[in-house]
Short mmCIF file of C-alpha atoms and ligand atoms in Angstrom, two decimals:
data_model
loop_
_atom_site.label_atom_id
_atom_site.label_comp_id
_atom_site.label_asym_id
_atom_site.label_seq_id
_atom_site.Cartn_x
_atom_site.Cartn_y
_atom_site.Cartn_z
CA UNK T 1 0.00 0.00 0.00
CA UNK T 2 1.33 3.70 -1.07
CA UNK T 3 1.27 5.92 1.73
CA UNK T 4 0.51 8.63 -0.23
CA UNK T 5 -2.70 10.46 -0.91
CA UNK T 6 -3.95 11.69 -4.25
CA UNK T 7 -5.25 14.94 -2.94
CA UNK T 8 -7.63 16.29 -5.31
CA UNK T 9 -9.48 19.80 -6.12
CA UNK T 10 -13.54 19.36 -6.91
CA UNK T 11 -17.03 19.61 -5.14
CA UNK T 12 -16.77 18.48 -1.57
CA UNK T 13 -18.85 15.18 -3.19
CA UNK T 14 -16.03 14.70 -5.17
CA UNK T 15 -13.30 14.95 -3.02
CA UNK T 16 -15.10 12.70 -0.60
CA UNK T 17 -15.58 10.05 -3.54
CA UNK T 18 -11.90 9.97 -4.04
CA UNK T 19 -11.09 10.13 -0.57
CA UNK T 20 -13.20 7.18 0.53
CA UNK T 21 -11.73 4.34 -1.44
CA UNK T 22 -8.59 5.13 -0.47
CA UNK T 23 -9.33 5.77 3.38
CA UNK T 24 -10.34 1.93 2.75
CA UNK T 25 -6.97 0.90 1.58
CA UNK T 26 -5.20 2.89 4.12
CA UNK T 27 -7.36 0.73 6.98
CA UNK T 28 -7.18 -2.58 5.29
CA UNK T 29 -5.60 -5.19 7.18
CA UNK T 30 -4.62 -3.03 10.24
CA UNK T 31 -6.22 -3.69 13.70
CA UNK T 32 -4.98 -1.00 15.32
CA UNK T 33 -7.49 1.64 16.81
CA UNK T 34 -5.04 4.50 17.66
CA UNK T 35 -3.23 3.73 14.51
CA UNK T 36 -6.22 3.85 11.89
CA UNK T 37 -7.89 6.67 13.99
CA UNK T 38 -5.07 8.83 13.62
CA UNK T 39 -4.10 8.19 9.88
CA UNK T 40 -8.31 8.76 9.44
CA UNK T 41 -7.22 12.29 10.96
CA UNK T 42 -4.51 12.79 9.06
CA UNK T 43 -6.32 11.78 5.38
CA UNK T 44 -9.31 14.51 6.21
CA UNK T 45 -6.69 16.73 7.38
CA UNK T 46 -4.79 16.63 3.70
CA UNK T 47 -7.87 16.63 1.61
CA UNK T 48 -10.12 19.03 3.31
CA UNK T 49 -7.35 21.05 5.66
CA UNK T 50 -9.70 21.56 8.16
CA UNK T 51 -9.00 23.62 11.74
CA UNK T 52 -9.60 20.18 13.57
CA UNK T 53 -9.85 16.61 13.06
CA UNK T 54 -10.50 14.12 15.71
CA UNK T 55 -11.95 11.68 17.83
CA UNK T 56 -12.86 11.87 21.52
CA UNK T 57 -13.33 8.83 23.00
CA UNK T 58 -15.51 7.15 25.51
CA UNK T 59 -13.87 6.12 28.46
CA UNK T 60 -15.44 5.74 31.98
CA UNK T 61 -18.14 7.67 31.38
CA UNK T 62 -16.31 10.85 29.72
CA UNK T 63 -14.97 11.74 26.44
CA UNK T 64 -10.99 11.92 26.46
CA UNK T 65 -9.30 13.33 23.37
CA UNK T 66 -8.03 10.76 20.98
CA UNK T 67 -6.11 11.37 17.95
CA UNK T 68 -6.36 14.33 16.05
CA UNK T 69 -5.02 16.75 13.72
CA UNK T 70 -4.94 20.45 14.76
CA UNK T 71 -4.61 22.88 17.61
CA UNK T 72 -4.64 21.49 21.29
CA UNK T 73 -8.09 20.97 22.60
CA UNK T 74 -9.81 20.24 25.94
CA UNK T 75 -8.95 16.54 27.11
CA UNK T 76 -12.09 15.21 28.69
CA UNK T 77 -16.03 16.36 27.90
CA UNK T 78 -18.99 14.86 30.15
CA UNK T 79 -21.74 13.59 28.78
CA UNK T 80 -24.16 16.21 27.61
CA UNK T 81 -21.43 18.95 27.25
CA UNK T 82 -20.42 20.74 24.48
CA UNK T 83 -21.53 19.72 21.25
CA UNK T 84 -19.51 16.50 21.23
CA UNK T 85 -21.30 15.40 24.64
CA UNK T 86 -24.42 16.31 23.37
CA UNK T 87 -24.18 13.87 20.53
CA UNK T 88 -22.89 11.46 22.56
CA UNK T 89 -25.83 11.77 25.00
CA UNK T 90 -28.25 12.04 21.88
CA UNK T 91 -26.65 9.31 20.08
CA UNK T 92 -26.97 11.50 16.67
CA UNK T 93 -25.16 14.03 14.53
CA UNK T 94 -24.69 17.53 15.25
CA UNK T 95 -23.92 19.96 12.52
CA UNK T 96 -23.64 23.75 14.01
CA UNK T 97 -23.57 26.43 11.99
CA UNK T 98 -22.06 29.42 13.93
CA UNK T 99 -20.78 27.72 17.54
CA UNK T 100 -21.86 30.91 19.16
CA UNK T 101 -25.23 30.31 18.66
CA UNK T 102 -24.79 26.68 20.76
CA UNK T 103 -25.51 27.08 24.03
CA UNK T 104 -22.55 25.28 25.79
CA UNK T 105 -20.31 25.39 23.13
CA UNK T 106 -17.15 23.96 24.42
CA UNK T 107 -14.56 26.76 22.46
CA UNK T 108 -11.35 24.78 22.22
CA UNK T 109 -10.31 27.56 19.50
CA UNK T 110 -11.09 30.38 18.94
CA UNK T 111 -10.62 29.99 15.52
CA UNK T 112 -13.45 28.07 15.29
CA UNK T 113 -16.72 28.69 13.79
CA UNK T 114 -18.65 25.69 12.40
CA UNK T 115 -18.59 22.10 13.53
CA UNK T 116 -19.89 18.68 13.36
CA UNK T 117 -19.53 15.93 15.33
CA UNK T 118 -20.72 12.62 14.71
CA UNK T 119 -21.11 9.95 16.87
CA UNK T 120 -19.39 5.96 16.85
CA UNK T 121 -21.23 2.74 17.75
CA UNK T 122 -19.94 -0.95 18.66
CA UNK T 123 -23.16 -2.93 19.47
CA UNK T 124 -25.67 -0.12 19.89
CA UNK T 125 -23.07 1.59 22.34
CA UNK T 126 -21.62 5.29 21.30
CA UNK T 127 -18.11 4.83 22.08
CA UNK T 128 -16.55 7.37 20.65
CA UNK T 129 -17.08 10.74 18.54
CA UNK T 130 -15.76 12.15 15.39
CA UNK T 131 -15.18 16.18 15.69
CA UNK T 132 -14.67 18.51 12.93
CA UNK T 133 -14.07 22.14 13.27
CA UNK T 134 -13.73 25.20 10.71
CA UNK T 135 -12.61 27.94 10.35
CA UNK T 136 -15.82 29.44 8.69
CA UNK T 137 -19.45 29.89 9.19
CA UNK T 138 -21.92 27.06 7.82
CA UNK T 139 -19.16 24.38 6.67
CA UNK T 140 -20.98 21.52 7.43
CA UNK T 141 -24.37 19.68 5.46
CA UNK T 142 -25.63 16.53 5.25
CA UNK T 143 -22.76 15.77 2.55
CA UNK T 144 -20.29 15.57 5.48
CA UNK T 145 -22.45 13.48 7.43
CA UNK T 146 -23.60 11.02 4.82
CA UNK T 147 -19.29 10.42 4.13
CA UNK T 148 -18.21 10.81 7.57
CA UNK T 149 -20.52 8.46 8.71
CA UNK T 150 -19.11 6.13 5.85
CA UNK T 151 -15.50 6.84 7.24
CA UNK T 152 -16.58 5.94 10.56
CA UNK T 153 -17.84 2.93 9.11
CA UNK T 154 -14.56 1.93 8.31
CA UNK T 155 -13.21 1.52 11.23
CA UNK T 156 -13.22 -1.02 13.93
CA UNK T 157 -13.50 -0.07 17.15
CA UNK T 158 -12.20 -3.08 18.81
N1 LIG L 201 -16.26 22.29 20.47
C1 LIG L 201 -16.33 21.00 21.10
C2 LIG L 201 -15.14 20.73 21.97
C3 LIG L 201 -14.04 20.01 21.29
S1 LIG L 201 -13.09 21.01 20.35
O1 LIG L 201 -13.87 21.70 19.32
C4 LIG L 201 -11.82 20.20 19.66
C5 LIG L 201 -17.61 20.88 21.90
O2 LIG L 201 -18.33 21.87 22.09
O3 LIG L 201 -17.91 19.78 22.37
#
């Protein structure tokens, strides 16, 4: 397998499209979790170039910062805080628009003004999130759920 990405230009359906197949090959045949999570990071990081990439995960009944690509952010996030514990407690995405307008935004950034997060299941359970900030207003639409969710799909949270 190439390590390299073919980083291409196109509507955000397209780059996902190319992306995707090749996320695939970069996962194939590797069991590690903190290994795939972080090239998973790295791929969206190179094709999109996003403020931040990356996965909180849940451990003992908070989120704690996995791998990720950008900025230093807060390490751990109850349940029901912030948009990524708010997914996590309502089991479903979150696309925000302008974080200002979400009450209890956590602001890891300031840089940051739209987000998504999406949650991660293993047999019905969340168990951990995928978080996506940028650096401008209304970033995020069903497109980047619909291939995130794929993404996350991908991996094997064993
Ligand atoms: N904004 C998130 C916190 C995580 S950082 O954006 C990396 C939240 O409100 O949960």
């Amino acid at each position: 397998m190439s390590e390299d990405l073919n980083i291409i230009q196109g509507t955000k359906e397209e780059q996902y499209q190319s992306l995707l197949p090749q996320m695939k090959g970069l996962l194939e045949g590797e069991t590690d979790l903190i290994a795939n999570l972080a090239n998973v990071c790295a791929a969206l990081k190179e094709q999109f170039n996003w403020l931040w990439i990356g996965f909180y995960l849940v451990k003992n009944d908070e989120l704690v910062v996995g791998p990720f690509q950008g900025p230093v952010a807060c390490t751990r996030i109850k349940k029901g805080r912030g948009v990524c514990g708010t997914s996590w407690a309502e089991r479903k995405t979150i696309i925000v628009d302008d974080v200002e307008k979400f009450p209890g935004h956590i602001a890891c950034s300031s840089l940051s003004k739209s987000e998504i997060v999406i949650p991660a299941f293993k047999d019905e359970e969340v168990v951990a999130v995928l978080d996506v900030d940028s650096t401008s207003l209304n970033n995020f639409d069903e497109t980047d759920e619909k291939y995130l969710i794929e993404i996350i799909k991908l991996i094997d949270f064993n």
